[in-house]
Amino acid sequence: MTSSPYPAAPINLAHKAALIDEQWSPRVVAEMNDYQFKVVRIEGEFIWHSHPETDEAFLVLEGTLRIDLPDGPVYVAPGELYVVPHGIEHRTAAEGEARLMMIEPRGILNTGHEGGDRTAVNDRWI
Amino acid sequence: MTSSPYPAAPINLAHKAALIDEQWSPRVVAEMNDYQFKVVRIEGEFIWHSHPETDEAFLVLEGTLRIDLPDGPVYVAPGELYVVPHGIEHRTAAEGEARLMMIEPRGILNTGHEGGDRTAVNDRWI
């Protein structure tokens, strides 16, 4: 059996999100060069953090994502994209569950350099 | 007036696509590091090409995207993601209009290194 040099089928993002059995646990669904596409289910508030080395993109699949930023929150609805620039302190949150796709370079931790018990295991695929 | 170091609002991808007045003309809607998010309306068939230097991601917003690949087509529906690996010959197509978001490094041409009259002006924002 030979393996194909490209995927046989597209990735359905909502289906992937539905397979994840815990919140705040990003799962990788695809890669593009040294970037990863991650799907995550969130509810409640994360911790404030930043990523000095990279911007971070969020695409909402379901629910409403609130991104707290230094001057106040931005609300992101399904089908909307928001890019948090590198170095900007932010906190993701959702009242009720939200399902998101995140895009960021491989190796970036969800808590930036804050560490702590909200830090998710990295590079888990689904 | 001081400008904020981050966007004041998210980008609604369907709304952006609806503003584009011609097909096969990708428009940049956001950037993440040295990558660009582009929205495009397509219909009919593009030309075969490849990007030796980069993978290319497609997320379908509306309609069905057909990506012709060396061993046959892949069909991508709304909410689905497909990443064409670098160096893989491909041709995008849609029977009826499809609206997509593409993600690729800044400076990548839609026709790869093929050139010709299907080459779109690069780095046009909407």
CSV table of C-alpha atoms in Angstrom, one decimal:
chain,number,residue,atom,x,y,z
A,1,MET,CA,0.0,0.0,0.0
A,2,THR,CA,1.3,3.4,-0.9
A,3,SER,CA,0.2,6.5,0.9
A,4,SER,CA,-1.0,9.5,-1.0
A,5,PRO,CA,1.0,12.8,-0.7
A,6,TYR,CA,-2.2,14.7,0.0
A,7,PRO,CA,-5.4,14.2,2.1
A,8,ALA,CA,-8.1,12.0,0.5
A,9,ALA,CA,-10.9,14.1,1.9
A,10,PRO,CA,-11.6,17.5,3.5
A,11,ILE,CA,-12.0,18.1,7.2
A,12,ASN,CA,-15.4,18.9,8.5
A,13,LEU,CA,-14.7,21.3,11.4
A,14,ALA,CA,-18.1,21.0,13.2
A,15,HIS,CA,-17.8,17.2,13.0
A,16,LYS,CA,-14.3,17.3,14.5
A,17,ALA,CA,-15.5,19.6,17.3
A,18,ALA,CA,-18.3,17.2,18.1
A,19,LEU,CA,-15.7,14.4,18.7
A,20,ILE,CA,-13.8,16.3,21.4
A,21,ASP,CA,-14.8,15.1,24.8
A,22,GLU,CA,-13.6,17.9,27.0
A,23,GLN,CA,-13.6,21.7,27.0
A,24,TRP,CA,-10.4,23.9,26.8
A,25,SER,CA,-8.5,21.1,25.1
A,26,PRO,CA,-7.5,22.2,21.6
A,27,ARG,CA,-7.1,19.3,19.0
A,28,VAL,CA,-5.1,19.6,15.8
A,29,VAL,CA,-7.1,18.8,12.7
A,30,ALA,CA,-4.7,19.9,9.9
A,31,GLU,CA,-1.4,21.5,9.3
A,32,MET,CA,-0.2,24.1,6.7
A,33,ASN,CA,3.6,24.5,6.5
A,34,ASP,CA,4.6,25.1,10.2
A,35,TYR,CA,1.1,26.2,11.3
A,36,GLN,CA,-1.6,24.1,12.9
A,37,PHE,CA,-5.4,24.3,12.6
A,38,LYS,CA,-6.9,23.4,16.0
A,39,VAL,CA,-10.5,22.9,17.0
A,40,VAL,CA,-11.6,23.6,20.6
A,41,ARG,CA,-14.7,23.7,22.7
A,42,ILE,CA,-14.8,26.4,25.3
A,43,GLU,CA,-17.1,27.6,28.0
A,44,GLY,CA,-16.5,30.2,30.8
A,45,GLU,CA,-13.4,32.2,31.0
A,46,PHE,CA,-9.8,31.4,30.2
A,47,ILE,CA,-6.8,33.2,31.8
A,48,TRP,CA,-5.2,36.4,30.6
A,49,HIS,CA,-2.1,35.7,28.5
A,50,SER,CA,-0.2,36.8,25.4
A,51,HIS,CA,1.9,35.2,22.7
A,52,PRO,CA,4.9,37.6,22.2
A,53,GLU,CA,6.1,35.5,19.2
A,54,THR,CA,3.0,35.1,17.1
A,55,ASP,CA,-0.4,36.4,16.1
A,56,GLU,CA,-3.3,34.0,16.7
A,57,ALA,CA,-6.4,33.6,14.6
A,58,PHE,CA,-9.8,32.5,15.8
A,59,LEU,CA,-12.7,31.4,13.6
A,60,VAL,CA,-16.0,30.7,15.3
A,61,LEU,CA,-17.9,27.6,14.3
A,62,GLU,CA,-20.7,27.7,16.9
A,63,GLY,CA,-21.8,29.9,19.7
A,64,THR,CA,-20.3,33.3,20.5
A,65,LEU,CA,-16.6,33.8,21.4
A,66,ARG,CA,-15.8,36.8,23.6
A,67,ILE,CA,-12.2,37.9,23.4
A,68,ASP,CA,-11.3,40.2,26.3
A,69,LEU,CA,-8.7,42.7,25.2
A,70,PRO,CA,-7.0,45.6,27.0
A,71,ASP,CA,-9.7,48.1,26.1
A,72,GLY,CA,-12.7,45.8,26.4
A,73,PRO,CA,-14.2,42.7,24.8
A,74,VAL,CA,-14.8,41.8,21.1
A,75,TYR,CA,-17.6,39.4,20.3
A,76,VAL,CA,-17.0,36.9,17.5
A,77,ALA,CA,-20.0,35.1,15.9
A,78,PRO,CA,-20.1,31.9,13.7
A,79,GLY,CA,-18.5,32.6,10.4
A,80,GLU,CA,-16.4,35.5,11.8
A,81,LEU,CA,-12.6,35.7,12.1
A,82,TYR,CA,-10.5,37.6,14.6
A,83,VAL,CA,-6.7,37.8,14.7
A,84,VAL,CA,-5.1,38.7,18.0
A,85,PRO,CA,-1.8,40.4,17.2
A,86,HIS,CA,1.4,39.1,18.9
A,87,GLY,CA,2.1,40.6,22.2
A,88,ILE,CA,-1.5,41.7,22.9
A,89,GLU,CA,-2.9,40.5,26.3
A,90,HIS,CA,-6.1,38.6,25.8
A,91,ARG,CA,-8.5,36.2,27.4
A,92,THR,CA,-11.0,34.0,25.6
A,93,ALA,CA,-14.4,33.4,27.1
A,94,ALA,CA,-17.8,32.1,26.2
A,95,GLU,CA,-21.2,32.3,28.0
A,96,GLY,CA,-22.6,28.9,27.1
A,97,GLU,CA,-20.4,26.7,24.9
A,98,ALA,CA,-18.6,28.1,21.8
A,99,ARG,CA,-16.7,26.0,19.3
A,100,LEU,CA,-13.8,27.5,17.5
A,101,MET,CA,-11.0,26.9,15.1
A,102,MET,CA,-7.7,28.4,16.0
A,103,ILE,CA,-4.7,28.9,13.7
A,104,GLU,CA,-1.2,29.3,15.1
A,105,PRO,CA,2.3,28.0,14.6
A,106,ARG,CA,3.1,24.5,15.7
A,107,GLY,CA,4.4,24.4,19.3
A,108,ILE,CA,2.4,27.4,20.7
A,109,LEU,CA,0.9,26.7,24.1
A,110,ASN,CA,-2.7,27.9,24.9
A,111,THR,CA,-1.5,29.8,27.9
A,112,GLY,CA,1.4,31.5,26.2
A,113,HIS,CA,4.1,31.8,28.8
A,114,GLU,CA,1.8,31.9,31.8
A,115,GLY,CA,1.9,28.2,32.5
A,116,GLY,CA,-0.4,26.8,35.2
A,117,ASP,CA,-3.1,24.2,35.3
A,118,ARG,CA,-5.0,25.7,32.3
A,119,THR,CA,-2.1,24.7,30.0
A,120,ALA,CA,-3.4,22.0,27.6
A,121,VAL,CA,-1.3,19.2,26.3
A,122,ASN,CA,0.0,20.3,23.0
A,123,ASP,CA,-0.1,18.7,19.6
A,124,ARG,CA,-3.0,16.3,20.2
A,125,TRP,CA,-4.8,15.4,17.0
A,126,ILE,CA,-8.4,14.4,16.4
B,1,MET,CA,-6.5,60.2,17.4
B,2,THR,CA,-4.5,57.1,18.4
B,3,SER,CA,-5.0,53.9,16.5
B,4,SER,CA,-5.5,50.7,18.4
B,5,PRO,CA,-2.8,48.0,18.2
B,6,TYR,CA,-5.6,45.4,17.4
B,7,PRO,CA,-8.8,45.3,15.3
B,8,ALA,CA,-11.9,46.8,16.8
B,9,ALA,CA,-14.2,44.1,15.4
B,10,PRO,CA,-14.1,40.7,13.9
B,11,ILE,CA,-14.4,40.0,10.1
B,12,ASN,CA,-17.5,38.5,8.8
B,13,LEU,CA,-16.3,36.3,6.0
B,14,ALA,CA,-19.7,35.9,4.1
B,15,HIS,CA,-20.2,39.7,4.3
B,16,LYS,CA,-16.7,40.3,2.8
B,17,ALA,CA,-17.4,37.8,0.0
B,18,ALA,CA,-20.6,39.5,-0.8
B,19,LEU,CA,-18.7,42.8,-1.4
B,20,ILE,CA,-16.5,41.3,-4.1
B,21,ASP,CA,-17.7,42.4,-7.5
B,22,GLU,CA,-15.8,39.8,-9.7
B,23,GLN,CA,-15.0,36.1,-9.6
B,24,TRP,CA,-11.5,34.7,-9.4
B,25,SER,CA,-10.2,37.8,-7.7
B,26,PRO,CA,-9.0,37.0,-4.2
B,27,ARG,CA,-9.2,39.8,-1.7
B,28,VAL,CA,-7.2,40.0,1.5
B,29,VAL,CA,-9.4,40.3,4.7
B,30,ALA,CA,-6.8,39.8,7.4
B,31,GLU,CA,-3.2,38.9,8.1
B,32,MET,CA,-1.6,36.6,10.7
B,33,ASN,CA,2.2,37.0,10.9
B,34,ASP,CA,3.3,36.7,7.2
B,35,TYR,CA,0.2,34.9,6.2
B,36,GLN,CA,-2.9,36.3,4.5
B,37,PHE,CA,-6.6,35.4,4.8
B,38,LYS,CA,-8.2,35.9,1.4
B,39,VAL,CA,-11.8,35.6,0.3
B,40,VAL,CA,-12.7,34.7,-3.2
B,41,ARG,CA,-15.7,33.9,-5.4
B,42,ILE,CA,-15.2,31.3,-8.0
B,43,GLU,CA,-17.2,29.6,-10.7
B,44,GLY,CA,-16.1,27.3,-13.5
B,45,GLU,CA,-12.5,25.9,-13.7
B,46,PHE,CA,-9.2,27.5,-12.9
B,47,ILE,CA,-5.9,26.4,-14.4
B,48,TRP,CA,-3.7,23.6,-13.2
B,49,HIS,CA,-0.8,24.9,-11.1
B,50,SER,CA,1.2,24.2,-8.0
B,51,HIS,CA,3.0,26.2,-5.3
B,52,PRO,CA,6.4,24.6,-4.7
B,53,GLU,CA,7.1,26.8,-1.7
B,54,THR,CA,4.0,26.6,0.3
B,55,ASP,CA,0.9,24.6,1.4
B,56,GLU,CA,-2.4,26.3,0.7
B,57,ALA,CA,-5.5,26.1,2.8
B,58,PHE,CA,-9.1,26.4,1.6
B,59,LEU,CA,-12.2,26.8,3.8
B,60,VAL,CA,-15.5,26.8,2.0
B,61,LEU,CA,-18.1,29.5,3.0
B,62,GLU,CA,-20.8,28.8,0.4
B,63,GLY,CA,-21.3,26.4,-2.5
B,64,THR,CA,-19.1,23.4,-3.3
B,65,LEU,CA,-15.5,23.7,-4.1
B,66,ARG,CA,-14.0,21.0,-6.3
B,67,ILE,CA,-10.2,20.6,-6.1
B,68,ASP,CA,-8.9,18.5,-8.9
B,69,LEU,CA,-5.8,16.6,-7.8
B,70,PRO,CA,-3.5,14.2,-9.6
B,71,ASP,CA,-5.6,11.2,-8.7
B,72,GLY,CA,-9.0,12.8,-9.1
B,73,PRO,CA,-11.2,15.4,-7.4
B,74,VAL,CA,-11.9,16.2,-3.8
B,75,TYR,CA,-15.2,18.0,-3.0
B,76,VAL,CA,-15.2,20.6,-0.2
B,77,ALA,CA,-18.5,21.7,1.3
B,78,PRO,CA,-19.3,24.8,3.5
B,79,GLY,CA,-17.6,24.4,6.9
B,80,GLU,CA,-14.9,22.1,5.5
B,81,LEU,CA,-11.2,22.7,5.3
B,82,TYR,CA,-8.7,21.2,2.8
B,83,VAL,CA,-5.0,21.9,2.7
B,84,VAL,CA,-3.2,21.3,-0.6
B,85,PRO,CA,0.4,20.4,0.2
B,86,HIS,CA,3.2,22.3,-1.4
B,87,GLY,CA,4.3,21.0,-4.8
B,88,ILE,CA,1.0,19.2,-5.5
B,89,GLU,CA,-0.6,20.1,-8.9
B,90,HIS,CA,-4.1,21.2,-8.4
B,91,ARG,CA,-7.0,23.0,-10.1
B,92,THR,CA,-9.9,24.7,-8.2
B,93,ALA,CA,-13.3,24.6,-9.7
B,94,ALA,CA,-17.0,25.1,-8.9
B,95,GLU,CA,-20.2,24.2,-10.7
B,96,GLY,CA,-22.2,27.2,-9.8
B,97,GLU,CA,-20.6,29.8,-7.6
B,98,ALA,CA,-18.6,28.9,-4.5
B,99,ARG,CA,-17.2,31.3,-2.0
B,100,LEU,CA,-14.1,30.4,-0.2
B,101,MET,CA,-11.5,31.6,2.3
B,102,MET,CA,-7.9,30.8,1.4
B,103,ILE,CA,-4.9,31.0,3.7
B,104,GLU,CA,-1.4,31.3,2.3
B,105,PRO,CA,1.8,33.3,2.8
B,106,ARG,CA,1.8,36.9,1.7
B,107,GLY,CA,3.1,37.3,-1.9
B,108,ILE,CA,1.8,34.0,-3.3
B,109,LEU,CA,0.2,34.3,-6.7
B,110,ASN,CA,-3.1,32.5,-7.5
B,111,THR,CA,-1.5,30.8,-10.5
B,112,GLY,CA,1.7,29.7,-8.8
B,113,HIS,CA,4.4,30.0,-11.4
B,114,GLU,CA,2.2,29.4,-14.4
B,115,GLY,CA,1.5,33.1,-15.0
B,116,GLY,CA,-1.0,33.9,-17.8
B,117,ASP,CA,-4.2,35.9,-17.9
B,118,ARG,CA,-5.8,34.1,-14.9
B,119,THR,CA,-3.2,35.6,-12.6
B,120,ALA,CA,-5.0,38.0,-10.2
B,121,VAL,CA,-3.6,41.2,-8.9
B,122,ASN,CA,-2.1,40.4,-5.6
B,123,ASP,CA,-2.6,41.9,-2.2
B,124,ARG,CA,-5.9,43.6,-2.9
B,125,TRP,CA,-7.8,44.2,0.4
B,126,ILE,CA,-11.5,44.4,0.9
